[in-house]
């Protein structure tokens, strides 16, 4: 009876804490409003083999189902949830958000993080979510290998990052992007981010198929971005006072990118009459700019910086061209 009473007292205390947690989770964490956390948790209370928890899911998870250690937990219309689950001897708490098309994000919290009174504090998911790991929908072409790409906003939050078991944390690009090739027979891609306390975020995605024979891809599906060619056309510059510039962009697979945002600027003021407006790359991965020249540019070296951006990556390139000058007449 004493054991039963102690268990009941523990659970009553847990529910008291969880009631406070429900009240607290309505206060958002200190993150930009444009990128709300996928999952916010209040304190988790572990007692008698049961975990009592509460929190909210972000709007990006609307329509997803939530399970905790395989047990469903209902989410109300505002995204809030609360309940208790039987841990069945597990050494961690796994919260899985599954969408309607088979994608899944799983947060795993080790029970070793529980402190005094069996309480795992609020904020246990902060580091892995601040890391901002994202995974593009993996797409395999006809007969070719599978290229998996994604990005990390802040790698300093992580102790490890793997894709299908391969460590890629040390292979991130300077912009936080990554790309890894897997066999074309791969059916499921799993990216796992681990913070310094052992909490993990695992993104699971099924593999789609498309034909890449057209040698082009949309900006949203591009694997990285590269500025592969910049050409200047100087015909009739002295008469027209402008020069055409053509920029070509590809991704890491060598596919021309449609819809990449491209900006061009001069490194020195006074060389261009105005900064060219942003262009989107066309069906052949190219964007054409008209550089309207001031008098100061003629007969001089013009240096321009090109910036190309997709939703997942960006690249810059400096290019130089000698602008023709007026010919001097001899007396």
PDB file of N, CA and C in Angstrom, residues 1-17 45 47-48 52 117:
ATOM      1  N   UNK A   1       0.811  -1.201   0.000  1.00  0.00           N
ATOM      2  CA  UNK A   1       0.000   0.000   0.000  1.00  0.00           C
ATOM      3  C   UNK A   1       0.852   1.261   0.000  1.00  0.00           C
ATOM      4  N   UNK A   2       1.999   1.205   0.750  1.00  0.00           N
ATOM      5  CA  UNK A   2       2.877   2.378   0.775  1.00  0.00           C
ATOM      6  C   UNK A   2       3.434   2.665  -0.600  1.00  0.00           C
ATOM      7  N   UNK A   3       3.792   1.569  -1.346  1.00  0.00           N
ATOM      8  CA  UNK A   3       4.335   1.762  -2.696  1.00  0.00           C
ATOM      9  C   UNK A   3       3.274   2.361  -3.602  1.00  0.00           C
ATOM     10  N   UNK A   4       2.041   1.823  -3.484  1.00  0.00           N
ATOM     11  CA  UNK A   4       0.956   2.342  -4.315  1.00  0.00           C
ATOM     12  C   UNK A   4       0.688   3.799  -3.993  1.00  0.00           C
ATOM     13  N   UNK A   5       0.693   4.127  -2.695  1.00  0.00           N
ATOM     14  CA  UNK A   5       0.453   5.520  -2.304  1.00  0.00           C
ATOM     15  C   UNK A   5       1.545   6.434  -2.833  1.00  0.00           C
ATOM     16  N   UNK A   6       2.786   5.952  -2.761  1.00  0.00           N
ATOM     17  CA  UNK A   6       3.908   6.768  -3.255  1.00  0.00           C
ATOM     18  C   UNK A   6       3.775   6.991  -4.746  1.00  0.00           C
ATOM     19  N   UNK A   7       3.340   5.933  -5.445  1.00  0.00           N
ATOM     20  CA  UNK A   7       3.173   6.072  -6.900  1.00  0.00           C
ATOM     21  C   UNK A   7       2.079   7.078  -7.219  1.00  0.00           C
ATOM     22  N   UNK A   8       0.970   6.993  -6.488  1.00  0.00           N
ATOM     23  CA  UNK A   8      -0.141   7.929  -6.710  1.00  0.00           C
ATOM     24  C   UNK A   8       0.293   9.351  -6.416  1.00  0.00           C
ATOM     25  N   UNK A   9       1.035   9.509  -5.269  1.00  0.00           N
ATOM     26  CA  UNK A   9       1.512  10.859  -4.951  1.00  0.00           C
ATOM     27  C   UNK A   9       2.438  11.392  -6.046  1.00  0.00           C
ATOM     28  N   UNK A  10       3.299  10.478  -6.583  1.00  0.00           N
ATOM     29  CA  UNK A  10       4.213  10.891  -7.650  1.00  0.00           C
ATOM     30  C   UNK A  10       3.473  11.331  -8.891  1.00  0.00           C
ATOM     31  N   UNK A  11       2.432  10.549  -9.234  1.00  0.00           N
ATOM     32  CA  UNK A  11       1.657  10.915 -10.437  1.00  0.00           C
ATOM     33  C   UNK A  11       0.853  12.187 -10.207  1.00  0.00           C
ATOM     34  N   UNK A  12       0.310  12.362  -9.003  1.00  0.00           N
ATOM     35  CA  UNK A  12      -0.409  13.608  -8.715  1.00  0.00           C
ATOM     36  C   UNK A  12       0.513  14.805  -8.838  1.00  0.00           C
ATOM     37  N   UNK A  13       1.738  14.629  -8.311  1.00  0.00           N
ATOM     38  CA  UNK A  13       2.720  15.714  -8.425  1.00  0.00           C
ATOM     39  C   UNK A  13       3.073  15.963  -9.891  1.00  0.00           C
ATOM     40  N   UNK A  14       3.178  14.863 -10.657  1.00  0.00           N
ATOM     41  CA  UNK A  14       3.485  14.992 -12.081  1.00  0.00           C
ATOM     42  C   UNK A  14       2.408  15.768 -12.800  1.00  0.00           C
ATOM     43  N   UNK A  15       1.146  15.430 -12.489  1.00  0.00           N
ATOM     44  CA  UNK A  15       0.053  16.147 -13.162  1.00  0.00           C
ATOM     45  C   UNK A  15       0.012  17.608 -12.736  1.00  0.00           C
ATOM     46  N   UNK A  16       0.405  17.904 -11.505  1.00  0.00           N
ATOM     47  CA  UNK A  16       0.456  19.306 -11.077  1.00  0.00           C
ATOM     48  C   UNK A  16       1.498  20.064 -11.878  1.00  0.00           C
ATOM     49  N   UNK A  17       2.651  19.407 -12.072  1.00  0.00           N
ATOM     50  CA  UNK A  17       3.709  20.048 -12.866  1.00  0.00           C
ATOM     51  C   UNK A  17       3.267  20.211 -14.300  1.00  0.00           C
ATOM     52  N   UNK A  45       7.756  14.848 -16.727  1.00  0.00           N
ATOM     53  CA  UNK A  45       7.910  14.227 -15.416  1.00  0.00           C
ATOM     54  C   UNK A  45       7.889  12.716 -15.576  1.00  0.00           C
ATOM     55  N   UNK A  47       7.874   9.194 -13.629  1.00  0.00           N
ATOM     56  CA  UNK A  47       7.624   8.600 -12.315  1.00  0.00           C
ATOM     57  C   UNK A  47       6.915   7.264 -12.501  1.00  0.00           C
ATOM     58  N   UNK A  48       7.399   6.230 -11.785  1.00  0.00           N
ATOM     59  CA  UNK A  48       6.748   4.930 -11.817  1.00  0.00           C
ATOM     60  C   UNK A  48       6.640   4.326 -13.204  1.00  0.00           C
ATOM     61  N   UNK A  52       4.808  11.931 -18.011  1.00  0.00           N
ATOM     62  CA  UNK A  52       3.717  12.901 -18.134  1.00  0.00           C
ATOM     63  C   UNK A  52       4.286  14.127 -18.837  1.00  0.00           C
ATOM     64  N   UNK A 117      13.608  14.809  -8.823  1.00  0.00           N
ATOM     65  CA  UNK A 117      12.176  14.538  -8.916  1.00  0.00           C
ATOM     66  C   UNK A 117      11.757  13.915 -10.228  1.00  0.00           C
TER      67      UNK A 117
END
